[in-house]
CSV table of C-alpha atoms (C1' of nucleotides) in Angstrom, one decimal:
chain,number,residue,atom,x,y,z
A,214,UNK,CA,11.9,215.2,69.7
A,215,UNK,CA,12.7,214.3,73.3
A,216,UNK,CA,16.1,213.9,74.7
A,217,UNK,CA,17.1,210.3,74.3
A,218,UNK,CA,17.7,208.4,77.4
A,219,UNK,CA,20.4,205.8,77.3
A,220,UNK,CA,17.8,203.1,76.8
A,221,UNK,CA,16.3,204.9,73.9
A,222,UNK,CA,19.7,205.2,72.3
A,223,UNK,CA,20.2,201.5,72.5
A,224,UNK,CA,17.1,200.9,70.5
A,225,UNK,CA,17.6,203.7,68.1
A,226,UNK,CA,17.6,202.5,64.5
A,227,UNK,CA,16.4,199.0,65.6
A,228,UNK,CA,13.2,198.8,63.6
A,229,UNK,CA,10.6,196.2,64.4
A,230,UNK,CA,9.3,194.1,61.6
A,231,UNK,CA,6.2,196.2,61.2
A,232,UNK,CA,8.1,199.4,61.2
A,233,UNK,CA,10.5,198.1,58.6
A,234,UNK,CA,7.6,196.9,56.4
A,235,UNK,CA,6.0,200.3,56.5
A,236,UNK,CA,9.3,202.1,55.8
A,237,UNK,CA,9.9,199.8,52.9
A,238,UNK,CA,6.4,200.5,51.6
A,239,UNK,CA,6.9,204.2,51.8
A,240,UNK,CA,10.2,204.0,50.0
A,241,UNK,CA,8.9,201.8,47.2
A,242,UNK,CA,5.7,203.7,46.8
A,243,UNK,CA,7.8,206.8,46.1
A,244,UNK,CA,10.1,204.9,43.9
A,245,UNK,CA,7.2,203.6,41.8
A,246,UNK,CA,5.1,206.7,41.8
A,247,UNK,CA,7.4,209.6,42.1
A,248,UNK,CA,5.6,211.0,45.1
A,249,UNK,CA,5.0,210.0,48.6
A,250,UNK,CA,2.0,208.1,49.9
A,251,UNK,CA,-0.7,209.5,52.1
A,252,UNK,CA,-1.5,208.2,55.6
A,253,UNK,CA,-4.7,206.5,54.3
A,254,UNK,CA,-2.8,204.9,51.5
A,255,UNK,CA,-0.5,203.3,54.0
A,256,UNK,CA,-3.5,202.4,56.1
A,257,UNK,CA,-5.1,200.7,53.1
A,258,UNK,CA,-2.0,198.9,52.1
A,259,UNK,CA,-1.7,197.2,55.5
A,260,UNK,CA,-5.4,196.8,56.1
A,261,UNK,CA,-5.5,198.9,59.2
A,262,UNK,CA,-8.9,200.0,60.3
A,263,UNK,CA,-7.7,203.3,61.6
A,264,UNK,CA,-5.2,205.9,60.4
A,265,UNK,CA,-4.0,206.0,63.9
A,266,UNK,CA,-2.2,202.8,63.4
A,267,UNK,CA,-0.2,204.4,60.7
A,268,UNK,CA,0.5,207.4,62.8
A,269,UNK,CA,1.9,205.3,65.5
A,270,UNK,CA,4.3,203.7,63.2
A,271,UNK,CA,5.3,206.9,61.6
A,272,UNK,CA,5.9,208.5,65.0
A,273,UNK,CA,8.1,205.6,65.9
A,274,UNK,CA,10.1,205.9,62.6
A,275,UNK,CA,10.5,209.6,63.3
A,276,UNK,CA,11.6,209.0,66.8
A,277,UNK,CA,14.1,206.6,65.5
A,278,UNK,CA,15.2,209.3,63.0
A,279,UNK,CA,14.6,207.0,60.1
A,280,UNK,CA,12.2,209.4,58.5
A,281,UNK,CA,11.2,213.0,58.8
A,282,UNK,CA,7.8,214.4,58.0
A,283,UNK,CA,6.6,218.0,57.8
A,284,UNK,CA,3.7,218.3,60.3
A,285,UNK,CA,0.4,219.3,58.8
A,286,UNK,CA,1.5,218.9,55.2
A,287,UNK,CA,0.3,216.2,53.0
A,288,UNK,CA,2.7,213.6,51.5
A,289,UNK,CA,5.8,215.2,52.9
A,290,UNK,CA,8.3,212.6,53.8
A,291,UNK,CA,12.0,212.5,53.9
A,292,UNK,CA,14.0,209.3,54.4
A,293,UNK,CA,17.1,209.6,56.4
A,294,UNK,CA,19.3,207.2,54.6
A,295,UNK,CA,21.9,205.6,56.6
A,296,UNK,CA,25.3,206.0,55.2
A,297,UNK,CA,24.7,204.3,51.9
A,298,UNK,CA,26.8,201.2,51.6
A,299,UNK,CA,30.0,202.3,49.9
A,300,UNK,CA,29.9,201.0,46.4
A,301,UNK,CA,32.9,198.9,47.2
A,302,UNK,CA,31.1,197.4,50.1
A,303,UNK,CA,28.5,195.4,48.3
A,304,UNK,CA,26.5,193.8,51.1
A,305,UNK,CA,27.3,190.2,51.7
A,306,UNK,CA,23.9,188.9,50.9
A,307,UNK,CA,23.6,190.9,47.7
A,308,UNK,CA,22.8,188.8,44.7
A,309,UNK,CA,26.0,187.6,43.1
A,310,UNK,CA,26.1,187.2,39.4
A,311,UNK,CA,28.2,185.3,37.0
A,312,UNK,CA,29.4,187.5,34.2
A,313,UNK,CA,26.3,189.6,34.6
A,314,UNK,CA,23.3,187.4,34.7
A,315,UNK,CA,19.9,189.0,35.1
A,316,UNK,CA,19.5,189.9,38.7
A,317,UNK,CA,17.1,187.1,39.5
A,318,UNK,CA,13.5,188.2,39.5
A,319,UNK,CA,14.2,191.9,38.9
A,320,UNK,CA,13.6,191.9,35.2
A,321,UNK,CA,10.6,189.8,35.4
A,322,UNK,CA,8.8,191.2,38.4
A,323,UNK,CA,10.8,193.8,39.9
A,324,UNK,CA,8.5,195.6,42.3
A,325,UNK,CA,7.6,192.4,44.1
A,326,UNK,CA,11.1,191.3,44.2
A,327,UNK,CA,12.3,194.4,45.7
A,328,UNK,CA,9.7,194.4,48.4
A,329,UNK,CA,10.8,191.0,49.4
A,330,UNK,CA,14.5,191.8,49.2
A,331,UNK,CA,14.4,195.0,51.2
A,332,UNK,CA,16.5,198.0,50.5
A,333,UNK,CA,19.5,196.5,49.0
A,334,UNK,CA,18.4,195.9,45.4
A,335,UNK,CA,16.5,199.1,45.1
A,336,UNK,CA,19.3,201.2,46.4
A,337,UNK,CA,21.7,199.9,43.8
A,338,UNK,CA,19.3,200.5,41.0
A,339,UNK,CA,18.6,204.0,42.1
A,340,UNK,CA,22.2,205.0,42.1
A,341,UNK,CA,22.6,204.2,38.5
A,342,UNK,CA,19.3,204.8,36.9
A,343,UNK,CA,17.9,208.0,38.5
A,344,UNK,CA,18.6,210.1,35.5
A,345,UNK,CA,17.0,208.0,32.8
A,346,UNK,CA,13.7,208.6,31.3
A,347,UNK,CA,12.7,205.0,31.6
A,348,UNK,CA,14.1,204.7,35.1
A,349,UNK,CA,11.6,202.2,36.3
A,350,UNK,CA,12.7,199.8,33.7
A,351,UNK,CA,16.4,200.2,33.6
A,352,UNK,CA,18.4,198.1,35.9
A,353,UNK,CA,22.0,197.8,37.1
A,354,UNK,CA,24.0,194.7,37.0
A,355,UNK,CA,27.3,194.0,38.5
A,356,UNK,CA,30.1,192.9,36.3
A,357,UNK,CA,31.7,189.6,37.0
A,358,UNK,CA,34.7,188.6,34.9
A,359,UNK,CA,37.1,190.4,32.6
A,360,UNK,CA,35.8,189.9,29.1
A,361,UNK,CA,35.3,193.6,28.6
A,362,UNK,CA,38.5,195.0,30.1
A,363,UNK,CA,39.6,196.5,26.8
A,364,UNK,CA,36.5,198.7,27.0
A,365,UNK,CA,37.6,199.7,30.6
A,366,UNK,CA,34.8,197.7,32.1
A,367,UNK,CA,36.2,195.8,35.1
A,368,UNK,CA,35.1,193.2,37.5
A,369,UNK,CA,33.0,194.7,40.2
A,370,UNK,CA,31.8,197.7,38.1
A,371,UNK,CA,28.1,198.3,37.9
A,372,UNK,CA,26.6,198.6,34.4
A,373,UNK,CA,23.4,200.4,33.8
A,374,UNK,CA,21.3,198.5,31.3
A,375,UNK,CA,18.5,200.2,29.4
A,376,UNK,CA,16.1,197.8,27.8
A,377,UNK,CA,16.0,198.6,24.2
A,378,UNK,CA,17.1,197.2,20.9
A,379,UNK,CA,20.8,197.4,20.2
A,380,UNK,CA,22.6,198.9,17.3
A,381,UNK,CA,25.8,197.6,15.9
A,382,UNK,CA,28.7,198.4,18.3
A,383,UNK,CA,26.5,198.8,21.3
A,384,UNK,CA,27.6,197.1,24.5
A,385,UNK,CA,24.7,194.8,25.4
A,386,UNK,CA,23.5,192.5,28.1
A,387,UNK,CA,22.4,189.4,26.2
A,388,UNK,CA,21.1,186.0,27.1
A,389,UNK,CA,23.3,183.1,26.1
A,390,UNK,CA,22.2,179.7,27.4
A,391,UNK,CA,20.1,181.2,30.1
A,392,UNK,CA,22.9,183.4,31.3
A,393,UNK,CA,23.4,187.0,30.8
A,394,UNK,CA,26.6,188.2,29.5
A,395,UNK,CA,28.0,191.6,28.7
A,396,UNK,CA,29.5,191.9,25.2
A,397,UNK,CA,29.7,194.2,22.3
A,398,UNK,CA,26.9,193.6,19.8
A,399,UNK,CA,28.1,193.2,16.2
A,400,UNK,CA,25.7,193.4,13.3
A,401,UNK,CA,26.9,193.6,9.8
A,402,UNK,CA,24.3,194.1,7.0
A,403,UNK,CA,22.1,191.1,6.8
A,404,UNK,CA,24.3,188.7,8.6
A,405,UNK,CA,23.1,187.5,11.9
A,406,UNK,CA,24.5,189.4,14.9
A,407,UNK,CA,27.1,188.1,17.2
A,408,UNK,CA,28.7,189.1,20.4
A,409,UNK,CA,32.3,190.2,20.7
A,410,UNK,CA,34.3,190.4,23.9
A,411,UNK,CA,36.6,193.3,24.5
A,412,UNK,CA,39.4,191.0,25.6
A,413,UNK,CA,41.3,189.0,23.0
A,414,UNK,CA,41.3,185.9,25.2
A,415,UNK,CA,37.6,185.5,24.8
A,416,UNK,CA,35.9,184.1,21.8
A,417,UNK,CA,33.2,185.7,19.7
A,418,UNK,CA,29.8,184.3,20.4
A,419,UNK,CA,27.4,183.3,17.7
A,420,UNK,CA,24.0,182.4,18.9
A,421,UNK,CA,22.6,179.1,17.8
A,422,UNK,CA,19.1,180.4,18.2
A,423,UNK,CA,18.0,183.9,18.1
A,424,UNK,CA,20.0,186.3,20.1
A,425,UNK,CA,18.1,187.7,23.0
A,426,UNK,CA,19.3,191.1,24.1
A,427,UNK,CA,18.3,192.2,27.5
A,428,UNK,CA,19.2,195.7,26.9
A,429,UNK,CA,21.9,198.2,26.0
A,430,UNK,CA,24.6,199.3,28.5
A,431,UNK,CA,24.4,203.0,29.0
A,432,UNK,CA,26.9,203.7,31.7
A,433,UNK,CA,29.4,202.2,34.0
A,434,UNK,CA,29.6,203.2,37.6
A,435,UNK,CA,32.7,202.3,39.6
A,436,UNK,CA,33.2,203.0,43.2
A,437,UNK,CA,36.4,204.6,44.4
B,144,UNK,CA,-6.7,215.3,27.4
B,145,UNK,CA,-8.1,216.4,24.1
B,146,UNK,CA,-7.1,215.1,20.8
B,147,UNK,CA,-4.5,217.5,19.6
B,148,UNK,CA,-5.3,219.5,16.5
B,149,UNK,CA,-2.4,220.1,14.2
B,150,UNK,CA,-2.0,223.5,15.6
B,151,UNK,CA,-1.7,222.2,19.1
B,152,UNK,CA,0.8,219.7,18.0
B,153,UNK,CA,3.0,222.5,16.8
B,154,UNK,CA,3.1,224.2,20.1
B,155,UNK,CA,3.6,221.0,22.1
B,156,UNK,CA,6.6,221.2,24.3
B,157,UNK,CA,7.2,224.9,23.6
B,158,UNK,CA,7.0,226.4,27.0
B,159,UNK,CA,6.4,230.0,27.7
B,160,UNK,CA,8.7,231.8,30.0
B,161,UNK,CA,6.3,231.6,32.8
B,162,UNK,CA,5.5,228.0,32.3
B,163,UNK,CA,9.2,227.2,32.3
B,164,UNK,CA,9.7,229.2,35.5
B,165,UNK,CA,7.0,227.3,37.2
B,166,UNK,CA,8.3,224.0,36.0
B,167,UNK,CA,11.8,224.8,37.2
B,168,UNK,CA,10.4,225.8,40.6
B,169,UNK,CA,8.6,222.6,40.9
B,170,UNK,CA,11.6,220.5,40.0
B,171,UNK,CA,13.9,222.4,42.3
B,172,UNK,CA,11.5,222.4,45.1
B,173,UNK,CA,11.4,218.6,45.0
B,174,UNK,CA,15.1,218.5,44.6
B,175,UNK,CA,15.7,220.6,47.7
B,176,UNK,CA,12.9,219.2,49.9
B,177,UNK,CA,12.4,215.6,48.7
B,178,UNK,CA,8.7,216.1,48.2
B,179,UNK,CA,6.6,218.1,45.7
B,180,UNK,CA,5.1,221.6,46.4
B,181,UNK,CA,1.5,222.4,46.9
B,182,UNK,CA,-0.5,224.7,44.7
B,183,UNK,CA,-0.4,227.4,47.3
B,184,UNK,CA,3.3,227.1,47.8
B,185,UNK,CA,3.7,227.7,44.1
B,186,UNK,CA,1.2,230.5,44.3
B,187,UNK,CA,3.2,232.1,47.2
B,188,UNK,CA,6.5,231.7,45.4
B,189,UNK,CA,5.3,233.7,42.4
B,190,UNK,CA,3.2,236.1,44.4
B,191,UNK,CA,-0.1,235.2,42.7
B,192,UNK,CA,-3.2,236.3,44.4
B,193,UNK,CA,-5.1,233.3,43.4
B,194,UNK,CA,-4.4,229.6,43.2
B,195,UNK,CA,-6.1,229.7,39.8
B,196,UNK,CA,-3.1,231.2,38.2
B,197,UNK,CA,-1.1,228.2,39.3
B,198,UNK,CA,-3.8,225.9,38.1
B,199,UNK,CA,-3.8,227.5,34.7
B,200,UNK,CA,-0.1,227.0,34.3
B,201,UNK,CA,-0.2,223.4,35.6
B,202,UNK,CA,-3.0,222.6,33.2
B,203,UNK,CA,-0.8,224.0,30.4
B,204,UNK,CA,2.2,222.0,31.5
B,205,UNK,CA,0.0,218.9,31.6
B,206,UNK,CA,-1.5,219.6,28.2
B,207,UNK,CA,2.0,219.9,26.9
B,208,UNK,CA,2.8,216.6,28.6
B,209,UNK,CA,5.7,218.1,30.5
B,210,UNK,CA,4.2,217.0,33.8
B,211,UNK,CA,1.6,214.7,35.1
B,212,UNK,CA,-0.5,215.1,38.2
B,213,UNK,CA,-2.9,212.9,40.0
B,214,UNK,CA,-6.3,214.7,40.2
B,215,UNK,CA,-7.5,215.4,43.6
B,216,UNK,CA,-4.4,214.3,45.4
B,217,UNK,CA,-2.1,216.6,47.1
B,218,UNK,CA,1.5,217.0,46.0
B,219,UNK,CA,1.4,214.4,43.3
B,220,UNK,CA,3.5,215.4,40.5
B,221,UNK,CA,5.5,213.6,37.9
B,222,UNK,CA,7.9,215.2,35.6
B,223,UNK,CA,8.0,213.8,32.1
B,224,UNK,CA,11.6,214.1,31.4
B,225,UNK,CA,12.6,214.4,27.8
B,226,UNK,CA,15.1,211.8,26.8
B,227,UNK,CA,17.8,212.6,29.2
B,228,UNK,CA,20.9,213.8,27.3
B,229,UNK,CA,23.1,210.8,26.8
B,230,UNK,CA,26.0,211.1,29.1
B,231,UNK,CA,28.2,211.3,26.1
B,232,UNK,CA,26.1,214.2,24.7
B,233,UNK,CA,26.9,216.8,27.2
B,234,UNK,CA,24.9,219.8,26.1
B,235,UNK,CA,27.0,222.4,24.3
B,236,UNK,CA,26.4,225.1,26.8
B,237,UNK,CA,27.2,223.0,29.8
B,238,UNK,CA,29.9,224.4,32.0
B,239,UNK,CA,33.2,223.2,30.8
B,240,UNK,CA,35.9,222.7,33.4
B,241,UNK,CA,39.7,222.5,33.3
B,242,UNK,CA,40.9,219.4,35.0
B,243,UNK,CA,37.9,219.6,37.3
B,244,UNK,CA,37.5,223.0,38.7
B,245,UNK,CA,34.5,223.6,40.9
B,246,UNK,CA,31.5,224.0,38.8
B,247,UNK,CA,31.3,227.7,39.3
B,248,UNK,CA,28.8,228.8,41.9
B,249,UNK,CA,27.6,225.3,42.7
B,250,UNK,CA,29.6,224.7,45.8
B,251,UNK,CA,29.0,228.1,47.1
B,252,UNK,CA,25.3,228.6,46.3
B,253,UNK,CA,24.0,225.8,44.5
B,254,UNK,CA,20.2,226.2,44.6
B,255,UNK,CA,20.4,229.7,43.3
B,256,UNK,CA,22.8,228.7,40.7
B,257,UNK,CA,20.7,225.9,39.4
B,258,UNK,CA,17.7,228.1,39.2
B,259,UNK,CA,19.6,230.4,37.0
B,260,UNK,CA,21.2,227.7,34.9
B,261,UNK,CA,18.0,225.7,34.3
B,262,UNK,CA,17.9,222.0,34.0
B,263,UNK,CA,21.3,221.1,32.9
B,264,UNK,CA,23.3,221.3,36.0
B,265,UNK,CA,20.8,219.7,38.2
B,266,UNK,CA,20.4,216.8,35.9
B,267,UNK,CA,24.0,216.0,36.0
B,268,UNK,CA,24.1,215.9,39.7
B,269,UNK,CA,21.1,213.8,40.1
B,270,UNK,CA,22.5,211.0,38.0
B,271,UNK,CA,25.5,210.6,40.2
B,272,UNK,CA,24.4,211.5,43.6
B,273,UNK,CA,21.0,210.0,44.1
B,274,UNK,CA,22.1,207.3,46.4
B,275,UNK,CA,24.1,209.3,48.8
B,276,UNK,CA,22.9,210.3,52.2
B,277,UNK,CA,24.1,213.8,51.7
B,278,UNK,CA,22.7,214.0,48.3
B,279,UNK,CA,22.0,217.7,48.4
B,280,UNK,CA,25.6,218.5,49.1
B,281,UNK,CA,27.4,216.0,46.8
B,282,UNK,CA,28.2,217.1,43.4
B,283,UNK,CA,29.5,215.8,40.2
B,284,UNK,CA,32.4,217.1,38.2
B,285,UNK,CA,33.5,216.3,34.8
B,286,UNK,CA,37.1,215.1,34.4
B,287,UNK,CA,39.3,217.2,32.1
B,288,UNK,CA,42.7,215.9,31.5
B,289,UNK,CA,44.6,212.6,31.9
B,290,UNK,CA,46.3,213.0,35.3
B,291,UNK,CA,44.4,210.1,36.8
B,292,UNK,CA,44.4,207.6,34.0
B,293,UNK,CA,46.4,205.1,36.0
B,294,UNK,CA,43.4,205.0,38.3
B,295,UNK,CA,41.1,204.4,35.3
B,296,UNK,CA,39.7,207.8,35.5
B,297,UNK,CA,39.6,209.3,32.0
B,298,UNK,CA,38.8,212.5,30.4
B,299,UNK,CA,35.1,213.0,30.1
B,300,UNK,CA,34.2,210.8,33.0
B,301,UNK,CA,32.0,212.2,35.7
B,302,UNK,CA,33.3,212.0,39.2
B,303,UNK,CA,31.0,212.1,42.2
B,304,UNK,CA,32.4,214.2,45.0
B,305,UNK,CA,31.2,213.9,48.5
B,306,UNK,CA,32.2,216.8,50.7
B,307,UNK,CA,34.1,215.4,53.6
B,308,UNK,CA,37.6,215.2,55.0
B,309,UNK,CA,39.9,212.9,53.2
B,310,UNK,CA,42.0,210.0,54.4
B,311,UNK,CA,45.3,209.1,53.1
B,312,UNK,CA,44.9,207.5,49.7
B,313,UNK,CA,41.5,209.0,48.9
B,314,UNK,CA,41.0,210.5,45.6
B,315,UNK,CA,40.0,214.1,46.2
B,316,UNK,CA,38.9,217.2,44.5
B,317,UNK,CA,41.2,219.9,45.9
B,318,UNK,CA,41.7,223.6,45.4
B,319,UNK,CA,45.1,224.5,44.1
B,320,UNK,CA,45.6,228.2,43.1
B,321,UNK,CA,41.9,228.7,42.8
B,322,UNK,CA,41.5,225.7,40.5
B,323,UNK,CA,40.1,222.4,41.4
B,324,UNK,CA,42.1,219.3,40.6
B,325,UNK,CA,41.5,215.7,41.0
B,326,UNK,CA,44.3,213.8,42.6
B,327,UNK,CA,45.2,211.3,45.2
B,328,UNK,CA,45.5,212.7,48.7
B,329,UNK,CA,48.7,211.5,50.4
B,330,UNK,CA,49.2,212.0,54.1
B,331,UNK,CA,52.0,210.4,56.0
B,332,UNK,CA,52.1,210.8,59.7
B,333,UNK,CA,52.7,214.4,60.7
B,334,UNK,CA,54.0,215.6,57.4
B,335,UNK,CA,51.8,218.0,55.5
B,336,UNK,CA,49.6,216.3,52.9
B,337,UNK,CA,50.3,216.5,49.2
B,338,UNK,CA,48.6,215.5,46.0
B,339,UNK,CA,49.7,212.7,43.7
B,340,UNK,CA,48.7,212.2,40.2
B,341,UNK,CA,47.9,208.8,38.8
B,342,UNK,CA,50.0,209.4,35.8
B,343,UNK,CA,53.8,209.3,35.9
B,344,UNK,CA,54.0,212.3,33.6
B,345,UNK,CA,52.5,214.6,36.3
B,346,UNK,CA,54.3,216.0,39.3
B,347,UNK,CA,53.3,215.7,42.9
B,348,UNK,CA,51.7,218.8,44.2
B,349,UNK,CA,52.7,220.3,47.5
B,350,UNK,CA,50.5,223.1,48.7
B,351,UNK,CA,52.3,226.3,49.6
B,352,UNK,CA,49.4,227.2,51.9
B,353,UNK,CA,47.0,224.9,53.5
B,354,UNK,CA,45.5,222.4,51.2
B,355,UNK,CA,41.8,222.9,50.6
B,356,UNK,CA,40.0,219.8,49.9
B,357,UNK,CA,36.6,220.2,48.3
B,358,UNK,CA,35.7,216.6,48.9
B,359,UNK,CA,36.4,213.0,48.3
B,360,UNK,CA,35.6,211.2,45.1
B,361,UNK,CA,33.2,208.4,45.7
B,362,UNK,CA,32.4,207.1,42.2
B,363,UNK,CA,33.2,207.5,38.6
B,364,UNK,CA,30.4,207.4,36.0
B,365,UNK,CA,31.3,206.9,32.4
B,366,UNK,CA,28.9,206.8,29.6
B,367,UNK,CA,29.0,204.1,27.0
C,150,DT,C1',2.3,194.1,90.6
C,151,DG,C1',3.1,198.3,87.7
C,152,DT,C1',5.3,200.3,83.7
C,153,DT,C1',6.7,200.6,79.1
C,154,DT,C1',6.7,199.3,74.4
C,155,DA,C1',4.4,197.8,70.5
C,156,DG,C1',0.4,197.6,67.8
C,157,DG,C1',-3.9,198.4,67.1
C,158,DT,C1',-9.6,200.2,66.7
C,159,DG,C1',-12.8,204.0,66.5
C,160,DA,C1',-14.1,208.5,65.7
C,161,DA,C1',-14.0,213.2,64.9
C,162,DC,C1',-12.0,217.5,63.8
C,163,DA,C1',-9.3,221.2,61.6
C,164,DA,C1',-6.5,222.4,58.2
C,165,DG,C1',-4.4,221.7,54.0
C,166,DT,C1',-5.2,221.1,49.3
C,167,DG,C1',-7.1,220.8,44.7
C,168,DT,C1',-10.6,222.4,41.9
C,169,DC,C1',-13.9,225.1,39.6
C,170,DC,C1',-16.6,229.3,38.2
C,171,DA,C1',-16.8,234.0,36.8
C,172,DT,C1',-14.2,237.6,35.2
C,173,DT,C1',-10.6,240.7,33.2
C,174,DG,C1',-6.8,242.2,30.3
C,175,DT,C1',-3.2,241.7,26.7
C,176,DC,C1',-1.4,240.1,22.5
C,177,DA,C1',-1.2,237.9,18.0
C,178,DA,C1',-3.3,235.9,14.1
C,179,DG,C1',-6.8,235.5,10.7
D,87,DC,C1',-13.5,242.7,14.0
D,88,DT,C1',-13.3,237.8,16.3
D,89,DT,C1',-10.9,234.2,18.3
D,90,DG,C1',-7.6,231.8,20.9
D,91,DA,C1',-3.8,231.7,23.9
D,92,DC,C1',-1.7,233.4,27.8
D,93,DA,C1',-1.9,235.2,32.3
D,94,DA,C1',-4.0,236.6,35.9
D,95,DT,C1',-7.7,238.2,40.2
D,96,DG,C1',-11.3,236.8,43.3
D,97,DG,C1',-13.8,233.6,45.7
D,98,DA,C1',-15.9,229.5,47.2
D,99,DC,C1',-16.4,224.7,47.8
D,100,DA,C1',-15.5,219.8,48.4
D,101,DC,C1',-12.4,216.6,49.4
D,102,DT,C1',-8.1,215.0,51.0
D,103,DT,C1',-5.1,214.7,54.7
D,104,DG,C1',-3.0,214.9,59.0
D,105,DT,C1',-3.8,214.8,63.8
D,106,DT,C1',-5.6,213.9,68.2
D,107,DC,C1',-8.2,211.7,71.9
D,108,DA,C1',-10.0,207.7,74.1
D,109,DC,C1',-9.4,203.1,74.5
D,110,DC,C1',-7.8,198.2,74.2
D,111,DT,C1',-4.6,194.0,74.1
D,112,DA,C1',-0.2,191.6,74.5
D,113,DA,C1',4.4,191.0,75.8
D,114,DA,C1',8.5,192.0,78.4
D,115,DC,C1',10.8,193.7,82.3
D,116,DA,C1',11.8,195.4,86.9
DNA sequence: TGTTTAGGTGAACAAGTGTCCATTGTCAAG
DNA sequence: CTTGACAATGGACACTTGTTCACCTAAACA
């Protein structure tokens, strides 16, 4: 890579719209598929008539040090992540939730949603779900409220939710009146299940209709 | 893939030594490089004279559903992870630590260490460090002890350590007498730094020699 | 005006890459 | 003994893949 002139320094890391789109596609392709895209796959995605359009963009992304590639080798990308937002620096425009509602469209149409939202949502999920076998279905939610403090789950924590059916005693993300809430799932024998807060100032919740469980909480991640 | 006969079912998932070696190499290659190896790279690594040896093993790994590959496409692997050990089911032979010592050789020669140790160590690190820019250098340690309970860091929690210099107030993994401990780093003006527990029953630690900080704790991960 | 950046088309080439065929040897089980 | 699994060598082929060259347009700036 050339020595950067002052002018180049000024533009470094300022991606054009197209460059950002292509970067986002690369990242999400890897996220969805577990391997990197080829040049022609990128070409196809953006309806370019020539691979050279892709090359141009990739060269620019490399020049801006956003990505690295191994010359001459297929599907060999590396993303140079900027210093990941500190976990206690949730970006301002991140989706805010009320006592853990579903993160908008994520559960319903995640790949599309992420593509629209850019890096932020995906990055969060990666942190917490990378090690799970169903990693493309698990999701992270941010805790709002203090109903689970007795379980050492505090406001601002991220909770990893794995979509599956709960057992008695599991901490679950459940839908109540269209809102998701984080509670402990209680199921005794043949009685209908209910939700119990881990804070004595909160009532137990008995669903009028059938309880809809989004998933089971598997881990809490807290930034320091 | 063929329908499995009963005999094949019986051998499913039982990898031979060589198959396991190759699987481990693939996993670690991706971990180190961020992209998958090519057949010839695998060939070279194991000093095979023919790519066909690699193919044989890969076919076996596919047959055993340990990996998936996209036919005809370069460097397109997927690892079918077994249900990841629940974070509260740390495998029995995992390295146990005493109030967070360095996990053996990890800090000093991690890639080699992992190769020797197999999947267990690497998996742990992946869970916690996936989102960090220096992900190949960050590491996770398991908390042993209760010296940091006032900071809501409990025994059994995993702490993500990012190697970097600390600021006053950071929670750090530091070397004291050859043991790593997790404490809050206190540095006032020009006075030498010391370590403070977040539990009143533990003393403050003043290093006799220079304080060696392994890194700064970035996050706590607790299984539910 | 000229230059640079950004963003492409078109085309071709070389190398990387996966795949397959033929073959051999060892070992274990039936 | 035969068969199957495992593990390789040797070799060649077809396709994928990255890369380069030539060229074009548009916009911004000095």
